[in-house]
Amino acid sequence: MGWLSLAIWTPIVFGVLLLALGRDDQAPLVRWIALIGSILGFLVTLPLYGGFRLGSAEMQFVERAPWITRFNVNYHLGVDGISLWFVLLTAFITVIVVIAGWEVIQRKVNQYMAAFLILSGLMIGVFSALDGVLFYVFFEATLIPMYLIIGIWGGPNKIYAAFKFFLYTLLGSLLTLVAFVYLYSRSGGSFDIQTWQAMPLSATAQTLIFFALFAAFAVKVPMWPVHTWLPDVHVEAPTGGSAVLAAIMLKLGAYGFLRFSLPIAPDAAHEWSGLMIGLSLIAVIYVGLVALVQQDMKKLVAYSSVAHMGFVTLGFFIFNDLGISGGLVQMIAHGFVSGAMFLCIGVLYDRVHSREISSYGGVVNTMPKFTAFALLFAMANCGLPATAGFVGEWMVILGAVKHNFWIGLGAATALILGAAYTLWMFKRVYFGPVANDDVRQLTDINAREFLMLALLAVAVLGMGLYPKPFTDVMDASVQNLLAHVAQSKLN
């Protein structure tokens, strides 16, 4: 068993152990086991970074074993510069989410913690899979724990939100399964993703495959106009669920474009890049305007996530190194920043039990430490230089200008809109005189909440001040992908 298998199965094994405990009277023990499991899950991902060979576009830490021999399905894992950081990000966010739910979750604690640990392992599996069936199993399996997290620990309309989340993402994925079966038959009976990437396909086949994959990955990102499930799910999901959904699960769709759509159907990707750029710009500009009028903090940050992920897909489909690298950096940064934004909203909700902006005002007067963290994350959400939120967006805008000035100009408007809706929310919630008795009775963050936010603050500032470790890892793989996509694969 290699490091990737350990990264996948360590949290899953701990999750199953928690399910076996089974009673709320053992909640203190459950929390500690969950924390140990999440920390171990993170620690076993660190050798992946420590042993990663920079400058190589090859898959590293490869593991391969027969699984379903009759159909040539293998347990085949590996990471390159595109996927490595998402394995580490997933494990890191899982630790944060376990800490965040430490005191808040009082009902079915073992099942709550187990769901997140199992989900963590499954998402790492998605980023590591090099076999089509293995990827699909992990990709679909992530729906189950998230569905339970929303449906059991969510808000008043949790059942509606859970069903909407499950149906949207499942229906989109069915066409992907059809595409995988077609690729299996065309490749002579192989589910190996790298074999699919090297296989010549006709223009018609590439177009059909591109849109079959688009059906799953666009919903998962989510791109406009299939983004409507996200605000509903975020509003109803518990704080930890929102943090993982925004920080990691949205990245599964964007990752799918880079691992499947671009390398397998490069000619179709070029042909339909105008459509993808158009949809991305609508997400960046229109959804940013929608965020401006939200009264619910979670909805505002949810729409903000759609706008920020629009930068990612824009970067991917302008086909230059700045765009793709910027999109990847933006995905990682968005994981830190959006997760932090939702956790900050959770801190307030745990005390006041309201997400409405109008329920707050003058929070800085009663929670100065917390407000300092919230300000940092708000600035990062605006794309302030020296924060993680700036690096990826700036790279994508530079890449877009290199591709087409007007596309770059359109993307740059998102920085203005992002600053507008984030600062508008921050001003009304945190600044001014104390607005009501609820705010007057607030107590500042405790040691657990301080630790949770401090870890994210270090990540946001560290990435903003020194992004080189991130770009160094992905550079060779991005160059290799661009070279591959530039070659025609028409029969």
mmCIF file of N, CA and C in Angstrom, residues 366-427:
data_model
loop_
_atom_site.group_PDB
_atom_site.id
_atom_site.type_symbol
_atom_site.label_atom_id
_atom_site.label_comp_id
_atom_site.label_asym_id
_atom_site.label_seq_id
_atom_site.Cartn_x
_atom_site.Cartn_y
_atom_site.Cartn_z
ATOM 1 N N THR A 366 -18.206 43.717 19.916
ATOM 2 C CA THR A 366 -18.298 42.623 20.890
ATOM 3 C C THR A 366 -17.388 41.442 20.550
ATOM 4 N N MET A 367 -16.951 41.347 19.291
ATOM 5 C CA MET A 367 -16.096 40.229 18.865
ATOM 6 C C MET A 367 -14.900 40.755 18.060
ATOM 7 N N PRO A 368 -14.006 41.507 18.683
ATOM 8 C CA PRO A 368 -12.904 42.120 17.916
ATOM 9 C C PRO A 368 -11.926 41.103 17.323
ATOM 10 N N LYS A 369 -11.601 40.032 18.061
ATOM 11 C CA LYS A 369 -10.676 39.026 17.515
ATOM 12 C C LYS A 369 -11.279 38.352 16.286
ATOM 13 N N PHE A 370 -12.523 37.961 16.422
ATOM 14 C CA PHE A 370 -13.208 37.307 15.311
ATOM 15 C C PHE A 370 -13.300 38.232 14.105
ATOM 16 N N THR A 371 -13.590 39.503 14.335
ATOM 17 C CA THR A 371 -13.720 40.460 13.241
ATOM 18 C C THR A 371 -12.416 40.612 12.477
ATOM 19 N N ALA A 372 -11.285 40.518 13.178
ATOM 20 C CA ALA A 372 -9.980 40.610 12.505
ATOM 21 C C ALA A 372 -9.813 39.459 11.506
ATOM 22 N N PHE A 373 -10.177 38.256 11.914
ATOM 23 C CA PHE A 373 -10.117 37.118 10.994
ATOM 24 C C PHE A 373 -11.097 37.296 9.833
ATOM 25 N N ALA A 374 -12.322 37.700 10.178
ATOM 26 C CA ALA A 374 -13.339 37.874 9.143
ATOM 27 C C ALA A 374 -12.912 38.916 8.116
ATOM 28 N N LEU A 375 -12.237 39.972 8.579
ATOM 29 C CA LEU A 375 -11.765 41.012 7.667
ATOM 30 C C LEU A 375 -10.718 40.455 6.697
ATOM 31 N N LEU A 376 -9.784 39.659 7.220
ATOM 32 C CA LEU A 376 -8.766 39.056 6.354
ATOM 33 C C LEU A 376 -9.417 38.203 5.269
ATOM 34 N N PHE A 377 -10.373 37.358 5.663
ATOM 35 C CA PHE A 377 -11.004 36.469 4.689
ATOM 36 C C PHE A 377 -11.868 37.260 3.703
ATOM 37 N N ALA A 378 -12.502 38.330 4.173
ATOM 38 C CA ALA A 378 -13.284 39.184 3.271
ATOM 39 C C ALA A 378 -12.373 39.847 2.237
ATOM 40 N N MET A 379 -11.212 40.324 2.684
ATOM 41 C CA MET A 379 -10.261 40.935 1.753
ATOM 42 C C MET A 379 -9.751 39.916 0.731
ATOM 43 N N ALA A 380 -9.514 38.692 1.195
ATOM 44 C CA ALA A 380 -9.079 37.638 0.272
ATOM 45 C C ALA A 380 -10.180 37.329 -0.733
ATOM 46 N N ASN A 381 -11.430 37.354 -0.293
ATOM 47 C CA ASN A 381 -12.562 37.117 -1.197
ATOM 48 C C ASN A 381 -12.672 38.224 -2.238
ATOM 49 N N CYS A 382 -12.242 39.424 -1.874
ATOM 50 C CA CYS A 382 -12.223 40.557 -2.823
ATOM 51 C C CYS A 382 -11.068 40.447 -3.818
ATOM 52 N N GLY A 383 -10.083 39.607 -3.516
ATOM 53 C CA GLY A 383 -8.903 39.525 -4.365
ATOM 54 C C GLY A 383 -7.840 40.543 -4.014
ATOM 55 N N LEU A 384 -7.699 40.864 -2.722
ATOM 56 C CA LEU A 384 -6.691 41.830 -2.294
ATOM 57 C C LEU A 384 -5.291 41.249 -2.491
ATOM 58 N N PRO A 385 -4.347 42.011 -3.075
ATOM 59 C CA PRO A 385 -2.964 41.522 -3.195
ATOM 60 C C PRO A 385 -2.393 41.113 -1.845
ATOM 61 N N ALA A 386 -1.510 40.099 -1.881
ATOM 62 C CA ALA A 386 -0.877 39.485 -0.704
ATOM 63 C C ALA A 386 -1.802 38.502 0.007
ATOM 64 N N THR A 387 -2.991 38.241 -0.568
ATOM 65 C CA THR A 387 -3.849 37.169 -0.064
ATOM 66 C C THR A 387 -4.013 36.122 -1.167
ATOM 67 N N ALA A 388 -4.428 34.923 -0.769
ATOM 68 C CA ALA A 388 -4.570 33.828 -1.734
ATOM 69 C C ALA A 388 -5.556 34.174 -2.845
ATOM 70 N N GLY A 389 -6.580 34.966 -2.513
ATOM 71 C CA GLY A 389 -7.610 35.275 -3.498
ATOM 72 C C GLY A 389 -7.125 36.082 -4.688
ATOM 73 N N PHE A 390 -5.978 36.743 -4.547
ATOM 74 C CA PHE A 390 -5.477 37.610 -5.617
ATOM 75 C C PHE A 390 -4.734 36.842 -6.706
ATOM 76 N N VAL A 391 -3.918 35.866 -6.296
ATOM 77 C CA VAL A 391 -2.932 35.269 -7.203
ATOM 78 C C VAL A 391 -3.588 34.631 -8.422
ATOM 79 N N GLY A 392 -4.531 33.706 -8.182
ATOM 80 C CA GLY A 392 -5.158 32.995 -9.281
ATOM 81 C C GLY A 392 -5.961 33.907 -10.190
ATOM 82 N N GLU A 393 -6.742 34.811 -9.600
ATOM 83 C CA GLU A 393 -7.551 35.718 -10.415
ATOM 84 C C GLU A 393 -6.668 36.597 -11.295
ATOM 85 N N TRP A 394 -5.578 37.077 -10.733
ATOM 86 C CA TRP A 394 -4.671 37.934 -11.503
ATOM 87 C C TRP A 394 -4.044 37.162 -12.661
ATOM 88 N N MET A 395 -3.638 35.916 -12.405
ATOM 89 C CA MET A 395 -3.064 35.090 -13.470
ATOM 90 C C MET A 395 -4.077 34.831 -14.578
ATOM 91 N N VAL A 396 -5.326 34.549 -14.202
ATOM 92 C CA VAL A 396 -6.360 34.297 -15.212
ATOM 93 C C VAL A 396 -6.634 35.557 -16.026
ATOM 94 N N ILE A 397 -6.701 36.711 -15.360
ATOM 95 C CA ILE A 397 -6.942 37.961 -16.097
ATOM 96 C C ILE A 397 -5.792 38.237 -17.066
ATOM 97 N N LEU A 398 -4.543 38.032 -16.622
ATOM 98 C CA LEU A 398 -3.399 38.219 -17.525
ATOM 99 C C LEU A 398 -3.474 37.249 -18.704
ATOM 100 N N GLY A 399 -3.805 36.002 -18.422
ATOM 101 C CA GLY A 399 -3.950 35.019 -19.496
ATOM 102 C C GLY A 399 -5.081 35.372 -20.443
ATOM 103 N N ALA A 400 -6.194 35.893 -19.894
ATOM 104 C CA ALA A 400 -7.331 36.280 -20.729
ATOM 105 C C ALA A 400 -6.976 37.471 -21.626
ATOM 106 N N VAL A 401 -6.248 38.442 -21.082
ATOM 107 C CA VAL A 401 -5.816 39.594 -21.884
ATOM 108 C C VAL A 401 -4.880 39.133 -23.006
ATOM 109 N N LYS A 402 -4.016 38.182 -22.693
ATOM 110 C CA LYS A 402 -3.116 37.612 -23.697
ATOM 111 C C LYS A 402 -3.910 36.925 -24.810
ATOM 112 N N HIS A 403 -5.019 36.305 -24.427
ATOM 113 C CA HIS A 403 -5.880 35.611 -25.400
ATOM 114 C C HIS A 403 -6.742 36.594 -26.182
ATOM 115 N N ASN A 404 -7.390 37.500 -25.465
ATOM 116 C CA ASN A 404 -8.267 38.506 -26.080
ATOM 117 C C ASN A 404 -8.495 39.622 -25.056
ATOM 118 N N PHE A 405 -8.175 40.849 -25.446
ATOM 119 C CA PHE A 405 -8.248 41.961 -24.495
ATOM 120 C C PHE A 405 -9.642 42.117 -23.895
ATOM 121 N N TRP A 406 -10.673 41.987 -24.704
ATOM 122 C CA TRP A 406 -12.036 42.246 -24.229
ATOM 123 C C TRP A 406 -12.506 41.173 -23.257
ATOM 124 N N ILE A 407 -12.062 39.947 -23.483
ATOM 125 C CA ILE A 407 -12.380 38.882 -22.517
ATOM 126 C C ILE A 407 -11.700 39.180 -21.186
ATOM 127 N N GLY A 408 -10.441 39.622 -21.251
ATOM 128 C CA GLY A 408 -9.732 40.000 -20.029
ATOM 129 C C GLY A 408 -10.400 41.146 -19.304
ATOM 130 N N LEU A 409 -10.888 42.133 -20.071
ATOM 131 C CA LEU A 409 -11.582 43.277 -19.472
ATOM 132 C C LEU A 409 -12.870 42.825 -18.789
ATOM 133 N N GLY A 410 -13.606 41.926 -19.452
ATOM 134 C CA GLY A 410 -14.834 41.409 -18.840
ATOM 135 C C GLY A 410 -14.551 40.668 -17.548
ATOM 136 N N ALA A 411 -13.489 39.855 -17.557
ATOM 137 C CA ALA A 411 -13.134 39.116 -16.340
ATOM 138 C C ALA A 411 -12.713 40.059 -15.220
ATOM 139 N N ALA A 412 -12.040 41.151 -15.577
ATOM 140 C CA ALA A 412 -11.548 42.087 -14.560
ATOM 141 C C ALA A 412 -12.686 42.780 -13.818
ATOM 142 N N THR A 413 -13.866 42.883 -14.467
ATOM 143 C CA THR A 413 -14.998 43.519 -13.777
ATOM 144 C C THR A 413 -15.403 42.728 -12.534
ATOM 145 N N ALA A 414 -15.081 41.427 -12.531
ATOM 146 C CA ALA A 414 -15.450 40.605 -11.367
ATOM 147 C C ALA A 414 -14.735 41.054 -10.113
ATOM 148 N N LEU A 415 -13.525 41.599 -10.275
ATOM 149 C CA LEU A 415 -12.807 42.093 -9.101
ATOM 150 C C LEU A 415 -13.575 43.241 -8.455
ATOM 151 N N ILE A 416 -14.170 44.091 -9.295
ATOM 152 C CA ILE A 416 -14.961 45.213 -8.771
ATOM 153 C C ILE A 416 -16.219 44.694 -8.090
ATOM 154 N N LEU A 417 -16.923 43.758 -8.775
ATOM 155 C CA LEU A 417 -18.149 43.211 -8.194
ATOM 156 C C LEU A 417 -17.855 42.432 -6.917
ATOM 157 N N GLY A 418 -16.759 41.658 -6.932
ATOM 158 C CA GLY A 418 -16.395 40.889 -5.737
ATOM 159 C C GLY A 418 -16.136 41.791 -4.553
ATOM 160 N N ALA A 419 -15.433 42.898 -4.805
ATOM 161 C CA ALA A 419 -15.192 43.861 -3.723
ATOM 162 C C ALA A 419 -16.492 44.490 -3.263
ATOM 163 N N ALA A 420 -17.390 44.771 -4.194
ATOM 164 C CA ALA A 420 -18.648 45.445 -3.857
ATOM 165 C C ALA A 420 -19.513 44.593 -2.933
ATOM 166 N N TYR A 421 -19.799 43.341 -3.341
ATOM 167 C CA TYR A 421 -20.721 42.558 -2.503
ATOM 168 C C TYR A 421 -20.071 42.091 -1.203
ATOM 169 N N THR A 422 -18.762 41.834 -1.215
ATOM 170 C CA THR A 422 -18.102 41.396 0.022
ATOM 171 C C THR A 422 -18.014 42.531 1.032
ATOM 172 N N LEU A 423 -17.587 43.702 0.587
ATOM 173 C CA LEU A 423 -17.451 44.841 1.506
ATOM 174 C C LEU A 423 -18.812 45.335 1.975
ATOM 175 N N TRP A 424 -19.804 45.256 1.104
ATOM 176 C CA TRP A 424 -21.172 45.649 1.504
ATOM 177 C C TRP A 424 -21.651 44.767 2.648
ATOM 178 N N MET A 425 -21.441 43.455 2.510
ATOM 179 C CA MET A 425 -21.841 42.547 3.588
ATOM 180 C C MET A 425 -21.021 42.817 4.848
ATOM 181 N N PHE A 426 -19.721 42.979 4.704
ATOM 182 C CA PHE A 426 -18.855 43.162 5.865
ATOM 183 C C PHE A 426 -19.216 44.435 6.623
ATOM 184 N N LYS A 427 -19.466 45.510 5.884
ATOM 185 C CA LYS A 427 -19.817 46.787 6.522
ATOM 186 C C LYS A 427 -21.082 46.645 7.358
#
